[in-house]
Amino acid sequence: MKKIIFVAIIFGAFLLSKPLAILAQESTNSGGEAISVSEKCLKEGPCCYLGKYIVTEGVYLDTSTAILDDWYHGCDTRFSSRDFLNFRTNEIFQYFMEQCKAELICPLKAGDKITISGWVESCEDKRPWILVNSVVKAPSE
């Protein structure tokens, strides 16, 4: 158990040191480049980014699994609380991450500025539903 925690801490420290510029340059599975977009633009026009790999910044608030069952039960989405957890920022509530990647957000505290990269999977209800690939704490200024 101690080895797993130690590896998770080392892995988290490595990811937290990765700057936004490198995240933005990472290629996606389809061979395209990540699109850097503000949360405000993403929130106002989510369908413009549907199926795109995006990088954005936000202020981390909290994480939940219950929100998936309580708010979005019956919506046309593939996110379920068995496989995903939901985290939100001060602008967007629909960030979803596979539970096996939960260690990426464990070290975050409310108010931390974070860099998020992932796919915009849906724009149902005019909201961006984002499948998160990585979350890192943004470098302090």
Coordinates of C-alpha atoms in Angstrom, one line a residue:
M1 CA 0.0 0.0 0.0
K2 CA 2.8 2.4 0.9
K3 CA 4.5 1.7 -2.5
I4 CA 1.3 2.6 -4.4
I5 CA 0.9 5.8 -2.5
F6 CA 4.6 6.7 -3.1
V7 CA 4.3 6.0 -6.8
A8 CA 1.1 8.1 -7.0
I9 CA 2.9 11.0 -5.3
I10 CA 5.9 10.8 -7.6
F11 CA 3.6 10.4 -10.6
G12 CA 1.5 13.4 -9.4
A13 CA 4.6 15.6 -8.9
F14 CA 5.8 14.7 -12.4
L15 CA 2.4 15.7 -13.9
L16 CA 2.2 18.9 -11.9
S17 CA 5.5 20.1 -13.3
K18 CA 4.3 19.8 -16.9
P19 CA 3.7 23.3 -18.2
L20 CA 0.6 24.4 -20.3
A21 CA 2.8 24.9 -23.4
I22 CA 3.7 21.2 -23.4
L23 CA 0.1 20.1 -22.8
A24 CA -1.1 22.3 -25.7
Q25 CA 1.5 20.8 -28.0
E26 CA 0.5 17.2 -27.2
S27 CA -1.0 15.5 -30.2
T28 CA -4.3 13.8 -29.9
N29 CA -5.3 10.2 -30.9
S30 CA -6.5 11.4 -34.3
G31 CA -3.2 13.1 -35.1
G32 CA -4.6 16.7 -34.6
E33 CA -3.4 19.3 -32.3
A34 CA -5.0 20.5 -29.0
I35 CA -7.1 23.6 -29.2
S36 CA -6.4 26.1 -26.4
V37 CA -9.7 27.7 -25.3
S38 CA -10.9 29.6 -22.4
E39 CA -13.6 28.2 -20.1
K40 CA -15.8 31.2 -20.9
C41 CA -15.7 30.5 -24.7
L42 CA -16.2 26.8 -24.0
K43 CA -19.2 27.5 -21.9
E44 CA -20.8 29.9 -24.3
G45 CA -20.3 27.8 -27.5
P46 CA -19.7 24.2 -26.5
C47 CA -21.0 22.7 -29.8
C48 CA -18.2 24.6 -31.7
Y49 CA -15.7 22.3 -29.9
L50 CA -17.6 19.0 -30.2
G51 CA -15.3 16.1 -30.9
K52 CA -12.2 18.3 -30.4
Y53 CA -9.3 17.9 -28.1
I54 CA -9.1 21.0 -25.9
V55 CA -6.8 22.6 -23.3
T56 CA -8.2 25.1 -20.9
E57 CA -7.5 26.6 -17.5
G58 CA -9.9 26.9 -14.5
V59 CA -10.1 27.2 -10.8
Y60 CA -10.7 23.8 -9.2
L61 CA -13.7 23.6 -6.8
D62 CA -14.5 19.9 -5.9
T63 CA -15.0 16.3 -7.1
S64 CA -18.0 14.1 -6.9
T65 CA -19.5 10.9 -8.2
A66 CA -23.0 11.6 -6.9
I67 CA -23.6 14.4 -9.3
L68 CA -23.7 11.9 -12.2
D69 CA -26.6 10.0 -10.8
D70 CA -28.4 13.0 -9.3
W71 CA -28.3 15.6 -12.0
Y72 CA -27.7 13.7 -15.3
H73 CA -29.6 10.5 -14.8
G74 CA -31.4 9.9 -18.1
C75 CA -29.4 12.4 -20.1
D76 CA -27.9 11.1 -23.4
T77 CA -24.4 10.7 -22.0
R78 CA -22.1 7.7 -21.4
F79 CA -20.8 9.0 -18.1
S80 CA -21.9 6.9 -15.1
S81 CA -20.8 7.1 -11.5
R82 CA -19.5 3.5 -11.7
D83 CA -16.8 4.4 -14.1
F84 CA -16.3 8.1 -13.9
L85 CA -16.0 10.9 -11.4
N86 CA -17.1 14.5 -12.0
F87 CA -15.1 17.5 -11.0
R88 CA -16.0 21.1 -11.5
T89 CA -14.3 24.5 -11.7
N90 CA -15.7 27.9 -11.1
E91 CA -17.0 28.1 -14.7
I92 CA -17.9 24.5 -15.9
F93 CA -19.4 21.6 -14.0
Q94 CA -19.2 18.9 -16.7
Y95 CA -15.6 17.6 -16.4
F96 CA -15.5 13.8 -16.3
M97 CA -12.5 11.6 -15.6
E98 CA -12.2 7.8 -15.4
Q99 CA -12.0 6.7 -11.8
C100 CA -8.8 4.9 -12.5
K101 CA -7.2 8.3 -13.1
A102 CA -8.5 9.8 -9.9
E103 CA -5.0 10.2 -8.4
L104 CA -4.4 13.1 -10.8
I105 CA -6.8 15.3 -8.9
C106 CA -6.2 14.0 -5.3
P107 CA -3.6 16.6 -4.5
L108 CA -5.8 19.5 -5.7
K109 CA -7.4 21.9 -3.2
A110 CA -10.4 24.2 -3.8
G111 CA -9.1 27.4 -5.3
D112 CA -6.1 25.8 -7.1
K113 CA -5.6 27.1 -10.7
I114 CA -5.5 24.0 -13.0
T115 CA -4.8 23.2 -16.6
I116 CA -7.2 20.6 -18.1
S117 CA -7.0 18.7 -21.4
G118 CA -9.5 16.4 -22.9
W119 CA -12.2 15.7 -25.5
V120 CA -15.5 17.6 -25.7
E121 CA -17.8 14.5 -25.9
S122 CA -21.2 16.2 -26.0
C123 CA -22.9 19.5 -26.0
E124 CA -26.3 18.3 -24.8
D125 CA -28.3 21.0 -23.0
K126 CA -25.9 23.5 -24.4
R127 CA -23.2 22.4 -21.9
P128 CA -19.8 21.1 -22.7
W129 CA -19.4 17.5 -21.5
I130 CA -15.6 17.0 -21.3
L131 CA -13.8 13.6 -21.0
V132 CA -10.6 14.7 -19.2
N133 CA -7.3 13.2 -20.2
S134 CA -5.1 15.1 -17.8
V135 CA -5.3 17.7 -15.0
V136 CA -2.3 19.5 -13.7
K137 CA -1.9 22.3 -11.2
A138 CA -1.0 25.5 -13.2
P139 CA 2.4 26.9 -12.4
S140 CA 2.2 29.8 -9.8
E141 CA 2.9 33.2 -11.1

